[in-house]
Amino acid sequence: GTDVYTGPLKVGEGRTCALMLTEPFRGRPAHDDRLHVDIRIDGVNELLDAGTYRYSGVENWDNRLKYAVMHNVLTIDRFEPMTDAGKFLWLDQDQTKILSRNEAFVSAEHTAFYPLHLNHKRTLRPLANGFSVADDVIPLNSKGEGEHFYRFHWLLPNQTYSYKKGVLVLDRIRMGFSSDTPFNLRIIRSGFCVFNSGDDPENGKYPEDAWCGWYSPTYNVKEPALSVVISCRGEAPFHFDTLIRKN
């Protein structure tokens, strides 16, 4: 029969598992977060959802963590997939489609970048000691071809790190990044860039940094965290691989 599954996609089990948010929106979504990935390894949440912090008020926060750039997703050409129309109100709601769901891998695509004439597909696989995330961007037509600005964001607990040649080594895990397109890696902690690998395609112009590198476990509480931001300019089709493994 027809697969009518509507929950998040999950791979792995028990204390080591990963989720990708693919549920269709019902009513008024809180966050612009389709295809966001959360990862838990040995019971520790290694890739985080930033949470909410505040809906209004001080320090110009007013629900800043709801935007796509604050989630573990790909954004393209600084385009917000949904139109912010106020508190708990998004227009042009991002629609997802599950492509595969089995023990070997899960994959989904979404309509986020149709206005840019691009389709984005994300595939999540369990590995022996971690997970892989593969992102593919395909032009829908000739208007989607040519150069685009790609930005990945991954939110991690605050910890020590070292980076060399596409590998980020952290306290419990390591992340590997690979693409045919040269990329820049930056780390933001508590709103400040604390590491830049060089060859920055945007020359440091990242206004969203002020709200990156924070984790909100409960409302009106925020804690320092690490935002790992990967950015590059390249043509579509575009492919990028991210590996997350135990040390």
XYZ file of C-alpha atoms in Angstrom:
247
model
C 0.000 0.000 0.000
C 0.930 3.677 -0.015
C 3.490 4.740 2.596
C 1.728 7.458 4.579
C 4.466 7.838 7.214
C 4.549 11.461 8.397
C 7.036 11.497 11.306
C 10.705 12.455 11.298
C 13.028 10.026 9.521
C 15.198 8.016 11.920
C 18.262 5.811 11.508
C 20.143 3.928 14.202
C 18.616 2.799 17.452
C 18.865 3.138 21.209
C 21.595 5.461 22.451
C 23.038 6.079 18.976
C 20.508 7.423 16.493
C 19.854 10.277 14.111
C 16.686 12.139 13.142
C 15.886 14.210 10.053
C 12.857 16.499 10.262
C 10.571 15.700 7.353
C 7.091 15.925 8.868
C 4.617 17.950 6.801
C 3.642 21.157 8.554
C 0.191 21.159 10.103
C -1.161 24.554 11.070
C 1.417 27.114 12.145
C 5.042 25.916 12.266
C 7.341 27.432 14.896
C 10.655 27.074 13.031
C 11.926 26.987 9.446
C 13.723 23.660 9.906
C 12.868 21.048 7.263
C 15.624 18.430 6.729
C 17.309 19.534 9.975
C 19.366 16.667 11.463
C 19.811 15.818 15.162
C 22.402 13.178 16.112
C 22.848 11.309 19.388
C 25.898 9.078 19.939
C 26.247 6.926 23.079
C 23.392 8.872 24.614
C 24.969 12.303 24.056
C 23.257 14.805 21.750
C 26.211 15.704 19.512
C 24.284 17.693 16.881
C 21.740 19.984 18.513
C 18.562 21.887 17.763
C 19.197 25.416 19.028
C 15.792 25.693 20.715
C 13.884 28.963 21.083
C 15.426 31.135 23.858
C 12.963 34.072 23.619
C 10.015 35.073 21.475
C 10.564 38.777 22.081
C 12.536 41.388 23.890
C 16.103 42.100 24.814
C 19.284 42.210 22.745
C 17.328 42.126 19.515
C 16.670 38.416 20.042
C 12.937 38.243 19.160
C 12.904 34.544 18.232
C 16.061 34.639 16.116
C 16.630 30.901 16.527
C 13.590 30.076 14.381
C 15.317 30.804 11.059
C 16.788 28.171 8.757
C 20.354 29.499 9.158
C 20.234 28.538 12.867
C 19.350 24.885 12.152
C 21.451 21.965 10.936
C 20.496 22.513 7.324
C 21.783 23.788 4.004
C 20.739 27.245 2.858
C 21.407 28.628 -0.611
C 22.000 32.203 -1.776
C 20.956 33.522 1.665
C 17.381 32.569 0.805
C 15.034 31.825 3.730
C 12.886 28.867 2.584
C 9.714 30.226 4.186
C 8.444 33.804 4.458
C 8.443 35.126 8.030
C 5.062 36.753 8.616
C 5.232 37.198 12.391
C 5.141 35.084 15.527
C 4.247 31.455 14.644
C 3.309 32.502 11.126
C 5.245 31.428 8.048
C 4.025 31.824 4.489
C 5.218 29.760 1.504
C 5.528 26.733 3.775
C 8.368 24.364 2.886
C 7.027 20.999 1.677
C 8.977 17.768 2.102
C 8.844 14.471 0.242
C 10.277 11.238 1.633
C 12.255 9.421 -1.056
C 13.601 6.412 0.884
C 13.052 4.989 4.346
C 14.829 1.781 5.325
C 17.541 0.533 7.696
C 20.355 1.296 5.246
C 19.512 4.962 4.692
C 16.764 7.566 4.652
C 16.420 10.403 2.156
C 14.073 13.287 1.491
C 13.786 16.382 -0.675
C 11.958 19.667 -0.150
C 10.575 22.633 -2.036
C 12.651 25.206 -0.119
C 14.687 26.380 -3.091
C 12.181 26.011 -5.918
C 12.089 29.847 -6.189
C 15.817 29.594 -7.032
C 15.018 26.855 -9.585
C 16.876 24.309 -7.432
C 15.945 21.016 -5.777
C 17.692 19.931 -2.565
C 17.892 16.295 -1.455
C 19.432 15.069 1.825
C 20.419 11.458 2.572
C 21.197 10.225 6.093
C 23.027 6.914 6.617
C 24.090 5.015 9.742
C 27.763 3.976 9.842
C 29.561 1.482 12.077
C 30.507 4.258 14.506
C 28.478 7.260 13.405
C 26.499 8.700 10.522
C 26.882 10.310 7.109
C 24.870 13.156 5.611
C 24.919 13.681 1.842
C 23.450 16.821 0.297
C 22.633 17.125 -3.406
C 21.457 20.260 -5.188
C 20.094 19.787 -8.698
C 18.881 22.540 -11.052
C 15.189 22.253 -11.880
C 15.856 23.969 -15.210
C 18.451 26.152 -16.927
C 17.635 29.079 -14.613
C 19.026 27.102 -11.671
C 22.375 26.508 -13.338
C 25.382 28.707 -12.678
C 27.068 29.765 -9.443
C 25.354 29.714 -6.034
C 26.360 30.449 -2.452
C 25.970 27.368 -0.225
C 25.974 27.531 3.588
C 25.830 24.583 5.985
C 25.282 25.013 9.716
C 25.908 22.420 12.428
C 25.274 23.199 16.113
C 27.355 21.283 18.657
C 27.788 21.441 22.438
C 30.533 23.825 23.579
C 33.859 21.917 23.657
C 37.473 21.933 22.495
C 38.225 21.464 18.798
C 40.973 21.303 16.189
C 40.610 21.500 12.416
C 42.888 20.391 9.616
C 42.245 19.525 5.966
C 38.524 18.905 6.137
C 38.492 17.110 9.509
C 37.149 18.714 12.702
C 38.233 16.814 15.836
C 36.111 17.391 18.935
C 35.953 15.940 22.454
C 33.956 12.787 21.634
C 33.438 12.865 17.866
C 35.080 13.992 14.667
C 33.395 15.489 11.624
C 34.709 15.101 8.096
C 33.677 17.353 5.217
C 34.259 16.774 1.501
C 33.166 18.276 -1.797
C 34.567 18.880 -5.260
C 33.902 22.577 -4.523
C 36.495 24.269 -2.250
C 34.903 25.426 1.002
C 35.543 27.587 4.048
C 34.929 26.441 7.640
C 34.239 28.845 10.468
C 33.356 28.236 14.118
C 31.160 30.671 16.051
C 30.868 30.526 19.831
C 28.389 32.773 21.654
C 28.031 35.106 18.689
C 31.744 35.510 17.926
C 33.813 33.844 15.220
C 36.610 31.954 17.025
C 38.031 30.067 14.026
C 38.242 30.700 10.277
C 39.964 28.267 7.918
C 40.613 31.028 5.372
C 39.456 31.648 1.779
C 36.184 33.096 3.022
C 33.758 33.442 0.062
C 31.828 36.223 1.822
C 34.799 38.150 3.267
C 33.452 37.967 6.803
C 30.022 39.401 5.996
C 27.815 37.153 8.111
C 25.224 39.210 10.020
C 23.640 36.019 11.394
C 26.821 35.278 13.398
C 25.512 37.436 16.258
C 22.908 34.739 17.021
C 25.006 31.663 16.186
C 26.864 29.581 18.750
C 24.044 29.471 21.302
C 21.920 26.615 22.631
C 18.637 27.171 24.482
C 17.711 24.079 26.566
C 14.598 25.782 27.964
C 12.764 29.055 27.366
C 14.670 32.236 28.342
C 17.906 30.277 28.934
C 20.814 30.271 26.524
C 24.194 28.539 26.826
C 27.388 28.847 24.759
C 27.653 26.295 21.967
C 29.638 25.846 18.748
C 28.160 26.731 15.373
C 30.204 25.065 12.641
C 29.500 26.983 9.433
C 30.707 25.751 6.053
C 30.341 28.018 3.069
C 31.343 27.946 -0.562
C 30.499 29.219 -3.993
C 29.973 26.686 -6.738
C 27.841 25.677 -9.649
C 24.795 23.427 -9.545
C 24.622 20.429 -9.624
C 26.396 20.449 -6.241
C 27.263 17.602 -3.848
C 28.566 17.747 -0.279
C 29.365 14.957 2.202
C 29.477 15.253 5.997
C 30.657 12.399 8.228
C 30.080 12.280 11.986
C 32.008 9.534 13.805
C 33.025 8.579 17.324
C 36.671 9.277 18.168
